[in-house]
Structure formats: structure tokens, C-alpha cells
Short mmCIF file of N, CA, C and O in Angstrom, two decimals:
data_model
loop_
_atom_site.label_atom_id
_atom_site.label_comp_id
_atom_site.label_asym_id
_atom_site.label_seq_id
_atom_site.Cartn_x
_atom_site.Cartn_y
_atom_site.Cartn_z
N LYS A 1370 38.66 -29.88 103.86
CA LYS A 1370 38.63 -28.77 102.93
C LYS A 1370 39.86 -27.89 103.08
O LYS A 1370 40.43 -27.46 102.09
N MET A 1371 40.23 -27.62 104.32
CA MET A 1371 41.37 -26.74 104.57
C MET A 1371 42.66 -27.36 104.03
O MET A 1371 43.47 -26.68 103.43
N LYS A 1372 42.83 -28.68 104.23
CA LYS A 1372 44.03 -29.36 103.75
C LYS A 1372 44.12 -29.26 102.22
O LYS A 1372 45.17 -29.04 101.66
N ALA A 1373 42.98 -29.45 101.57
CA ALA A 1373 42.95 -29.39 100.10
C ALA A 1373 43.33 -28.00 99.61
O ALA A 1373 44.09 -27.84 98.64
N CYS A 1374 42.85 -26.99 100.29
CA CYS A 1374 43.14 -25.61 99.91
C CYS A 1374 44.64 -25.31 100.06
O CYS A 1374 45.27 -24.73 99.18
N VAL A 1375 45.21 -25.72 101.18
CA VAL A 1375 46.64 -25.52 101.43
C VAL A 1375 47.46 -26.29 100.40
O VAL A 1375 48.43 -25.77 99.85
N LEU A 1376 47.06 -27.53 100.13
CA LEU A 1376 47.77 -28.36 99.16
C LEU A 1376 47.73 -27.72 97.77
O LEU A 1376 48.75 -27.66 97.08
N LEU A 1377 46.57 -27.22 97.37
CA LEU A 1377 46.47 -26.57 96.06
C LEU A 1377 47.32 -25.30 96.00
O LEU A 1377 47.94 -25.00 94.99
N SER A 1378 47.36 -24.56 97.09
CA SER A 1378 48.20 -23.35 97.13
C SER A 1378 49.67 -23.70 96.97
O SER A 1378 50.40 -23.07 96.21
N LEU A 1379 50.11 -24.72 97.69
CA LEU A 1379 51.50 -25.15 97.59
C LEU A 1379 51.82 -25.67 96.19
O LEU A 1379 52.88 -25.39 95.64
N LEU A 1380 50.89 -26.42 95.62
CA LEU A 1380 51.07 -26.94 94.28
C LEU A 1380 51.20 -25.80 93.27
O LEU A 1380 52.01 -25.86 92.36
N GLY A 1381 50.43 -24.74 93.48
CA GLY A 1381 50.51 -23.57 92.61
C GLY A 1381 51.89 -22.95 92.61
O GLY A 1381 52.40 -22.52 91.58
N TYR A 1382 52.54 -22.91 93.76
CA TYR A 1382 53.90 -22.38 93.84
C TYR A 1382 54.89 -23.30 93.13
O TYR A 1382 55.83 -22.84 92.51
N LEU A 1383 54.67 -24.59 93.21
CA LEU A 1383 55.59 -25.53 92.60
C LEU A 1383 55.52 -25.53 91.08
O LEU A 1383 56.51 -25.76 90.41
N VAL A 1384 54.34 -25.28 90.52
CA VAL A 1384 54.20 -25.31 89.07
C VAL A 1384 54.36 -23.94 88.43
O VAL A 1384 54.32 -23.82 87.22
N ALA A 1385 54.56 -22.91 89.22
CA ALA A 1385 54.79 -21.58 88.66
C ALA A 1385 56.10 -21.61 87.88
O ALA A 1385 57.06 -22.24 88.30
N PRO A 1386 56.14 -20.96 86.73
CA PRO A 1386 57.35 -21.02 85.92
C PRO A 1386 58.53 -20.38 86.64
O PRO A 1386 58.42 -19.31 87.21
N SER A 1387 59.64 -21.08 86.64
CA SER A 1387 60.83 -20.53 87.28
C SER A 1387 61.56 -19.67 86.26
O SER A 1387 61.44 -19.85 85.06
N GLY A 1388 62.32 -18.72 86.75
CA GLY A 1388 63.07 -17.84 85.87
C GLY A 1388 62.23 -16.71 85.28
O GLY A 1388 62.70 -15.97 84.45
N THR A 1389 60.98 -16.63 85.67
CA THR A 1389 60.14 -15.54 85.20
C THR A 1389 60.69 -14.23 85.74
O THR A 1389 60.98 -14.12 86.91
N SER A 1390 60.82 -13.27 84.86
CA SER A 1390 61.45 -12.03 85.30
C SER A 1390 60.46 -10.89 85.46
O SER A 1390 60.85 -9.74 85.47
N VAL A 1391 59.18 -11.20 85.55
CA VAL A 1391 58.19 -10.15 85.77
C VAL A 1391 58.41 -9.58 87.17
O VAL A 1391 58.58 -10.30 88.13
N MET A 1392 58.44 -8.26 87.24
CA MET A 1392 58.67 -7.58 88.51
C MET A 1392 57.35 -7.12 89.10
O MET A 1392 56.37 -6.93 88.38
N GLY A 1393 57.35 -6.91 90.39
CA GLY A 1393 56.19 -6.34 91.04
C GLY A 1393 56.12 -4.84 90.79
O GLY A 1393 57.12 -4.19 90.49
N ARG A 1394 54.93 -4.30 90.89
CA ARG A 1394 54.71 -2.87 90.65
C ARG A 1394 55.59 -2.00 91.54
O ARG A 1394 56.19 -1.02 91.08
N CYS A 1395 55.71 -2.36 92.80
CA CYS A 1395 56.51 -1.55 93.73
C CYS A 1395 58.00 -1.62 93.40
O CYS A 1395 58.71 -0.62 93.52
N THR A 1396 58.47 -2.77 92.96
CA THR A 1396 59.87 -2.91 92.56
C THR A 1396 60.16 -2.04 91.35
O THR A 1396 61.16 -1.32 91.30
N VAL A 1397 59.26 -2.08 90.38
CA VAL A 1397 59.42 -1.25 89.19
C VAL A 1397 59.42 0.22 89.59
O VAL A 1397 60.30 0.99 89.16
N ALA A 1398 58.48 0.62 90.42
CA ALA A 1398 58.39 2.02 90.84
C ALA A 1398 59.67 2.47 91.53
O ALA A 1398 60.18 3.56 91.25
N LYS A 1399 60.21 1.64 92.41
CA LYS A 1399 61.43 2.00 93.13
C LYS A 1399 62.61 2.15 92.18
O LYS A 1399 63.37 3.11 92.26
N LYS A 1400 62.76 1.21 91.24
CA LYS A 1400 63.87 1.29 90.29
C LYS A 1400 63.75 2.53 89.39
O LYS A 1400 64.75 3.19 89.10
N LEU A 1401 62.54 2.83 88.96
CA LEU A 1401 62.34 4.01 88.11
C LEU A 1401 62.58 5.29 88.90
O LEU A 1401 63.18 6.24 88.39
N TYR A 1402 62.12 5.31 90.15
CA TYR A 1402 62.35 6.47 91.02
C TYR A 1402 63.84 6.66 91.27
O TYR A 1402 64.38 7.76 91.11
N ASP A 1403 64.52 5.57 91.63
CA ASP A 1403 65.96 5.63 91.90
C ASP A 1403 66.74 6.03 90.64
O ASP A 1403 67.81 6.62 90.73
N GLY A 1404 66.20 5.70 89.48
CA GLY A 1404 66.84 6.05 88.22
C GLY A 1404 66.59 7.49 87.79
O GLY A 1404 67.05 7.92 86.74
N GLY A 1405 65.83 8.22 88.59
CA GLY A 1405 65.62 9.64 88.31
C GLY A 1405 64.47 9.96 87.37
O GLY A 1405 64.42 11.04 86.79
N LEU A 1406 63.51 9.05 87.22
CA LEU A 1406 62.41 9.31 86.29
C LEU A 1406 61.24 10.09 86.90
O LEU A 1406 60.43 10.62 86.16
N HIS A 1407 61.16 10.16 88.23
CA HIS A 1407 60.05 10.91 88.84
C HIS A 1407 60.17 12.39 88.48
O HIS A 1407 61.16 13.03 88.80
N TYR A 1408 59.20 12.89 87.77
CA TYR A 1408 59.15 14.27 87.26
C TYR A 1408 60.21 14.56 86.19
O TYR A 1408 60.45 15.72 85.88
N PHE A 1409 60.82 13.53 85.61
CA PHE A 1409 61.76 13.75 84.52
C PHE A 1409 60.97 14.25 83.31
O PHE A 1409 60.00 13.62 82.89
N GLU A 1410 61.37 15.38 82.76
CA GLU A 1410 60.69 16.02 81.63
C GLU A 1410 59.19 16.22 81.91
O GLU A 1410 58.38 16.19 80.98
N GLY A 1411 58.83 16.37 83.17
CA GLY A 1411 57.45 16.65 83.54
C GLY A 1411 56.56 15.43 83.73
O GLY A 1411 55.39 15.55 84.04
N TYR A 1412 57.11 14.23 83.54
CA TYR A 1412 56.31 13.00 83.70
C TYR A 1412 56.46 12.48 85.12
O TYR A 1412 57.57 12.29 85.60
N ARG A 1413 55.33 12.24 85.76
CA ARG A 1413 55.34 11.73 87.12
C ARG A 1413 55.66 10.23 87.14
O ARG A 1413 55.49 9.54 86.14
N LEU A 1414 56.09 9.76 88.29
CA LEU A 1414 56.41 8.34 88.45
C LEU A 1414 55.23 7.46 88.04
O LEU A 1414 55.40 6.42 87.41
N GLU A 1415 54.02 7.91 88.34
CA GLU A 1415 52.82 7.15 87.99
C GLU A 1415 52.72 6.94 86.48
O GLU A 1415 52.30 5.89 86.01
N ASN A 1416 53.12 7.95 85.69
CA ASN A 1416 53.10 7.83 84.23
C ASN A 1416 54.05 6.74 83.76
O ASN A 1416 53.72 5.94 82.88
N TRP A 1417 55.24 6.71 84.36
CA TRP A 1417 56.24 5.71 83.98
C TRP A 1417 55.81 4.30 84.37
O TRP A 1417 55.98 3.36 83.60
N VAL A 1418 55.25 4.15 85.56
CA VAL A 1418 54.79 2.84 86.02
C VAL A 1418 53.66 2.35 85.13
O VAL A 1418 53.62 1.18 84.73
N CYS A 1419 52.76 3.24 84.79
CA CYS A 1419 51.64 2.88 83.91
C CYS A 1419 52.15 2.46 82.54
O CYS A 1419 51.71 1.46 81.98
N LEU A 1420 53.10 3.20 81.99
CA LEU A 1420 53.70 2.85 80.70
C LEU A 1420 54.34 1.46 80.75
O LEU A 1420 54.14 0.65 79.86
N ALA A 1421 55.09 1.19 81.83
CA ALA A 1421 55.74 -0.11 81.98
C ALA A 1421 54.72 -1.24 82.04
O ALA A 1421 54.92 -2.31 81.45
N TYR A 1422 53.61 -1.00 82.72
CA TYR A 1422 52.58 -2.04 82.82
C TYR A 1422 51.95 -2.31 81.45
O TYR A 1422 51.82 -3.46 81.02
N PHE A 1423 51.55 -1.27 80.74
CA PHE A 1423 50.85 -1.47 79.48
C PHE A 1423 51.77 -1.93 78.35
O PHE A 1423 51.31 -2.62 77.45
N GLU A 1424 53.04 -1.61 78.42
CA GLU A 1424 53.97 -2.06 77.38
C GLU A 1424 54.46 -3.48 77.59
O GLU A 1424 54.61 -4.23 76.64
N SER A 1425 54.74 -3.87 78.85
CA SER A 1425 55.37 -5.18 79.07
C SER A 1425 54.79 -5.98 80.23
O SER A 1425 55.30 -7.05 80.53
N LYS A 1426 53.79 -5.44 80.89
CA LYS A 1426 53.24 -6.09 82.10
C LYS A 1426 54.36 -6.29 83.14
O LYS A 1426 54.42 -7.30 83.81
N PHE A 1427 55.25 -5.29 83.23
CA PHE A 1427 56.37 -5.27 84.19
C PHE A 1427 57.41 -6.36 83.92
O PHE A 1427 58.11 -6.80 84.82
N ASN A 1428 57.54 -6.77 82.67
CA ASN A 1428 58.54 -7.78 82.31
C ASN A 1428 59.72 -7.08 81.62
O ASN A 1428 59.61 -6.70 80.45
N PRO A 1429 60.85 -6.93 82.32
CA PRO A 1429 61.99 -6.22 81.72
C PRO A 1429 62.69 -7.00 80.62
O PRO A 1429 63.51 -6.45 79.90
N THR A 1430 62.34 -8.27 80.42
CA THR A 1430 62.96 -9.07 79.37
C THR A 1430 62.01 -9.34 78.20
O THR A 1430 62.29 -10.16 77.34
N ALA A 1431 60.90 -8.62 78.16
CA ALA A 1431 59.92 -8.81 77.08
C ALA A 1431 60.48 -8.36 75.74
O ALA A 1431 61.15 -7.33 75.64
N VAL A 1432 60.20 -9.16 74.71
CA VAL A 1432 60.57 -8.82 73.34
C VAL A 1432 59.33 -9.04 72.49
O VAL A 1432 58.70 -10.10 72.54
N TYR A 1433 58.96 -8.02 71.72
CA TYR A 1433 57.75 -8.10 70.89
C TYR A 1433 58.10 -7.76 69.45
O TYR A 1433 58.61 -6.66 69.17
N ASP A 1434 57.85 -8.69 68.54
CA ASP A 1434 58.05 -8.44 67.12
C ASP A 1434 56.75 -7.91 66.52
O ASP A 1434 55.71 -8.56 66.62
N ASN A 1435 56.82 -6.75 65.89
CA ASN A 1435 55.68 -6.17 65.21
C ASN A 1435 55.26 -7.10 64.08
O ASN A 1435 56.11 -7.62 63.36
N MET A 1436 53.97 -7.30 63.90
CA MET A 1436 53.51 -8.27 62.90
C MET A 1436 53.83 -7.86 61.46
O MET A 1436 53.84 -8.68 60.57
N HIS A 1437 54.11 -6.60 61.24
CA HIS A 1437 54.50 -6.16 59.90
C HIS A 1437 56.01 -6.26 59.69
O HIS A 1437 56.50 -6.03 58.60
N GLY A 1438 56.72 -6.57 60.76
CA GLY A 1438 58.16 -6.77 60.67
C GLY A 1438 58.99 -5.50 60.61
O GLY A 1438 60.18 -5.55 60.35
N ASP A 1439 58.35 -4.33 60.84
CA ASP A 1439 59.13 -3.10 60.74
C ASP A 1439 59.91 -2.75 62.00
O ASP A 1439 60.77 -1.89 61.96
N PHE A 1440 59.61 -3.38 63.11
CA PHE A 1440 60.37 -3.12 64.33
C PHE A 1440 60.16 -4.23 65.34
O PHE A 1440 59.23 -5.02 65.24
N THR A 1441 61.04 -4.25 66.32
CA THR A 1441 60.91 -5.13 67.48
C THR A 1441 61.01 -4.25 68.71
O THR A 1441 61.85 -3.36 68.76
N GLY A 1442 60.13 -4.48 69.70
CA GLY A 1442 60.17 -3.74 70.95
C GLY A 1442 60.92 -4.53 72.01
O GLY A 1442 60.80 -5.75 72.07
N PHE A 1443 61.70 -3.83 72.82
CA PHE A 1443 62.55 -4.49 73.81
C PHE A 1443 62.32 -3.94 75.21
O PHE A 1443 62.25 -2.72 75.41
N GLY A 1444 62.21 -4.85 76.16
CA GLY A 1444 62.26 -4.50 77.57
C GLY A 1444 61.00 -3.94 78.18
O GLY A 1444 59.92 -4.03 77.61
N LEU A 1445 61.19 -3.35 79.33
CA LEU A 1445 60.10 -2.84 80.16
C LEU A 1445 59.20 -1.86 79.42
O LEU A 1445 57.98 -1.90 79.55
N PHE A 1446 59.79 -0.98 78.62
CA PHE A 1446 59.02 0.04 77.89
C PHE A 1446 58.83 -0.31 76.41
O PHE A 1446 58.32 0.49 75.65
N GLN A 1447 59.27 -1.51 76.00
CA GLN A 1447 59.17 -1.94 74.61
C GLN A 1447 59.76 -0.89 73.66
O GLN A 1447 59.13 -0.41 72.72
N ILE A 1448 61.00 -0.54 73.93
CA ILE A 1448 61.74 0.44 73.14
C ILE A 1448 62.08 -0.20 71.78
O ILE A 1448 62.60 -1.31 71.72
N ARG A 1449 61.77 0.53 70.72
CA ARG A 1449 61.88 -0.02 69.36
C ARG A 1449 63.31 0.02 68.82
O ARG A 1449 64.01 1.01 68.95
N ASN A 1450 63.65 -1.08 68.15
CA ASN A 1450 64.99 -1.19 67.57
C ASN A 1450 65.20 -0.32 66.34
O ASN A 1450 66.33 0.03 66.01
N ASN A 1451 64.13 0.07 65.64
CA ASN A 1451 64.32 0.83 64.41
C ASN A 1451 64.83 2.25 64.66
O ASN A 1451 65.43 2.86 63.77
N ASN A 1452 64.61 2.79 65.85
CA ASN A 1452 65.08 4.13 66.15
C ASN A 1452 66.12 4.19 67.27
O ASN A 1452 67.01 5.02 67.24
N TRP A 1453 65.99 3.34 68.26
CA TRP A 1453 66.69 3.59 69.51
C TRP A 1453 67.87 2.69 69.82
O TRP A 1453 68.72 3.05 70.62
N CYS A 1454 67.92 1.48 69.25
CA CYS A 1454 69.02 0.57 69.60
C CYS A 1454 69.45 -0.26 68.40
O CYS A 1454 68.73 -0.34 67.41
N ASP A 1455 70.60 -0.85 68.52
CA ASP A 1455 71.16 -1.77 67.52
C ASP A 1455 71.28 -1.19 66.11
O ASP A 1455 71.89 -0.15 65.93
N HIS A 1456 70.67 -1.86 65.14
CA HIS A 1456 70.94 -1.59 63.74
C HIS A 1456 70.08 -0.50 63.12
O HIS A 1456 70.24 -0.18 61.95
N GLY A 1457 69.16 0.05 63.89
CA GLY A 1457 68.36 1.16 63.36
C GLY A 1457 69.17 2.44 63.47
O GLY A 1457 70.39 2.45 63.29
N LYS A 1458 68.52 3.52 63.80
CA LYS A 1458 69.22 4.80 63.97
C LYS A 1458 70.11 4.77 65.21
O LYS A 1458 71.03 5.56 65.33
N ASN A 1459 69.79 3.90 66.16
CA ASN A 1459 70.56 3.71 67.41
C ASN A 1459 70.78 5.02 68.15
O ASN A 1459 71.89 5.35 68.56
N LEU A 1460 69.70 5.77 68.34
CA LEU A 1460 69.77 7.07 69.00
C LEU A 1460 70.12 6.97 70.48
O LEU A 1460 70.52 7.97 71.09
N CYS A 1461 69.97 5.79 71.07
CA CYS A 1461 70.37 5.59 72.48
C CYS A 1461 71.81 5.08 72.60
O CYS A 1461 72.32 4.94 73.70
N HIS A 1462 72.43 4.79 71.47
CA HIS A 1462 73.83 4.31 71.45
C HIS A 1462 74.04 3.09 72.33
O HIS A 1462 74.91 3.07 73.19
N MET A 1463 73.20 2.08 72.10
CA MET A 1463 73.32 0.84 72.88
C MET A 1463 72.73 -0.33 72.10
O MET A 1463 71.99 -0.14 71.14
N SER A 1464 73.06 -1.51 72.57
CA SER A 1464 72.50 -2.73 72.02
C SER A 1464 71.08 -2.91 72.56
O SER A 1464 70.81 -2.57 73.71
N CYS A 1465 70.20 -3.46 71.75
CA CYS A 1465 68.84 -3.75 72.24
C CYS A 1465 68.87 -4.74 73.40
O CYS A 1465 68.03 -4.69 74.28
N ALA A 1466 69.86 -5.64 73.39
CA ALA A 1466 70.00 -6.61 74.49
C ALA A 1466 70.23 -5.90 75.83
O ALA A 1466 69.82 -6.40 76.88
N ASP A 1467 70.86 -4.72 75.78
CA ASP A 1467 71.07 -3.95 77.02
C ASP A 1467 69.74 -3.56 77.67
O ASP A 1467 69.67 -3.35 78.88
N LEU A 1468 68.70 -3.44 76.86
CA LEU A 1468 67.38 -3.03 77.35
C LEU A 1468 66.63 -4.17 78.03
O LEU A 1468 65.53 -3.96 78.53
N LEU A 1469 67.21 -5.36 78.05
CA LEU A 1469 66.56 -6.53 78.65
C LEU A 1469 67.11 -6.86 80.03
O LEU A 1469 66.73 -7.86 80.63
N ASN A 1470 67.95 -6.01 80.58
CA ASN A 1470 68.55 -6.25 81.89
C ASN A 1470 67.59 -5.79 82.99
O ASN A 1470 67.16 -4.63 82.99
N PRO A 1471 67.25 -6.69 83.92
CA PRO A 1471 66.33 -6.32 85.01
C PRO A 1471 66.83 -5.21 85.94
O PRO A 1471 66.04 -4.68 86.71
N ASP A 1472 68.11 -4.83 85.84
CA ASP A 1472 68.55 -3.71 86.69
C ASP A 1472 68.02 -2.38 86.16
O ASP A 1472 68.01 -1.38 86.88
N LEU A 1473 67.55 -2.36 84.92
CA LEU A 1473 66.87 -1.23 84.26
C LEU A 1473 67.74 0.00 84.02
O LEU A 1473 67.24 1.03 83.55
N LYS A 1474 69.03 -0.07 84.30
CA LYS A 1474 69.89 1.11 84.13
C LYS A 1474 69.90 1.62 82.69
O LYS A 1474 69.70 2.80 82.42
N LYS A 1475 70.14 0.73 81.73
CA LYS A 1475 70.18 1.13 80.32
C LYS A 1475 68.78 1.51 79.82
O LYS A 1475 68.63 2.42 79.01
N THR A 1476 67.77 0.80 80.31
CA THR A 1476 66.39 1.11 79.93
C THR A 1476 66.04 2.54 80.34
O THR A 1476 65.47 3.30 79.56
N ILE A 1477 66.39 2.90 81.56
CA ILE A 1477 66.12 4.25 82.06
C ILE A 1477 66.93 5.29 81.29
O ILE A 1477 66.40 6.34 80.90
N GLU A 1478 68.19 4.98 81.02
CA GLU A 1478 69.05 5.89 80.26
C GLU A 1478 68.44 6.17 78.88
O GLU A 1478 68.36 7.32 78.44
N CYS A 1479 68.00 5.12 78.20
CA CYS A 1479 67.40 5.28 76.88
C CYS A 1479 66.05 6.00 76.96
O CYS A 1479 65.76 6.87 76.14
N ALA A 1480 65.24 5.67 77.96
CA ALA A 1480 63.93 6.33 78.12
C ALA A 1480 64.11 7.84 78.30
O ALA A 1480 63.32 8.64 77.77
N LYS A 1481 65.14 8.24 79.00
CA LYS A 1481 65.41 9.67 79.20
C LYS A 1481 65.74 10.35 77.87
O LYS A 1481 65.29 11.47 77.61
N ILE A 1482 66.50 9.67 77.03
CA ILE A 1482 66.82 10.21 75.71
C ILE A 1482 65.55 10.34 74.87
O ILE A 1482 65.31 11.36 74.22
N ILE A 1483 64.71 9.32 74.91
CA ILE A 1483 63.49 9.29 74.11
C ILE A 1483 62.55 10.42 74.49
O ILE A 1483 62.06 11.15 73.63
N VAL A 1484 62.28 10.61 75.77
CA VAL A 1484 61.28 11.61 76.18
C VAL A 1484 61.77 13.04 76.04
O VAL A 1484 60.96 13.96 76.07
N LYS A 1485 63.05 13.23 75.84
CA LYS A 1485 63.56 14.57 75.59
C LYS A 1485 63.24 15.04 74.17
O LYS A 1485 63.30 16.22 73.86
N GLY A 1486 62.85 14.09 73.31
CA GLY A 1486 62.50 14.43 71.92
C GLY A 1486 61.16 15.12 71.81
O GLY A 1486 60.40 15.24 72.77
N LYS A 1487 60.84 15.55 70.61
CA LYS A 1487 59.61 16.33 70.39
C LYS A 1487 58.34 15.57 70.69
O LYS A 1487 57.32 16.17 71.03
N ASP A 1488 58.35 14.24 70.59
CA ASP A 1488 57.15 13.46 70.86
C ASP A 1488 57.01 13.05 72.32
O ASP A 1488 56.00 12.44 72.70
N GLY A 1489 58.01 13.35 73.14
CA GLY A 1489 57.95 13.03 74.56
C GLY A 1489 57.68 11.55 74.79
O GLY A 1489 58.22 10.70 74.10
N MET A 1490 56.82 11.27 75.75
CA MET A 1490 56.50 9.88 76.08
C MET A 1490 55.75 9.20 74.96
O MET A 1490 55.74 7.98 74.87
N GLY A 1491 55.15 9.95 74.07
CA GLY A 1491 54.43 9.38 72.93
C GLY A 1491 55.33 8.61 71.99
O GLY A 1491 54.87 7.76 71.23
N ALA A 1492 56.63 8.91 72.03
CA ALA A 1492 57.57 8.20 71.16
C ALA A 1492 57.78 6.78 71.67
O ALA A 1492 58.21 5.92 70.95
#
């Protein structure tokens, strides 16, 4: 029984998709903290981590097309292209592809611009 269990565990590691860019919760928290988001505009680190989980399940390369076609969400926070990047209003002054980098620098920069607006994190 023990051999079978160990073998199945090892097999699970071998068939796990390679190149998956989903981050662990602690890695996300550290990057967001280091990026200055803890208490930024009154939002605690926990708020940012929760947002990242519910928007992308901690996947900084996630891209979601809205079924009505009015926007596409990019990255950890699923930042929308119609207002914040590329060909929309581009209020973050960056390419949407910049929001897919696992280093999260551009994502954090854009998130700071977004939450300074009247809708805060709701935007």
C-alpha cells in the first residue's frame, strides 16, 4: 500500500502541467507587500491578496475575455483593457501584456492608479 501511495504521488508530480505560472498565496503576498500595497489608499494586504485570489486564482498570466466582448481582463487582478491598458482609455499608460509579467511590477503600478480613483478597489 505504501509503495502504491508513493508511486501515485510521484506520478502526480510528473503529470502536473509544466510552465504553470500560478503563484502561492505567500509569494503573492510578499510581492504585493514589497510593491507597497499594504495600506495603500487604506486597503490592507489581506484585501489585495483576496482580490488576487478571486480575480485570477493567483495566476499573473490569466487573460479573461468578457462574454459580451466589451473588455478583456489581464493578469493577477484582471485589469480591464477598455479603461486601463492598450487601446482603451489606457489610463495606466501601458500595454496589457505588461500586466502578465509574474514580477508584478506593472500590475502593482496600474493597481495603484486604479484605486486612487473614485471607485477605489471597486474599479
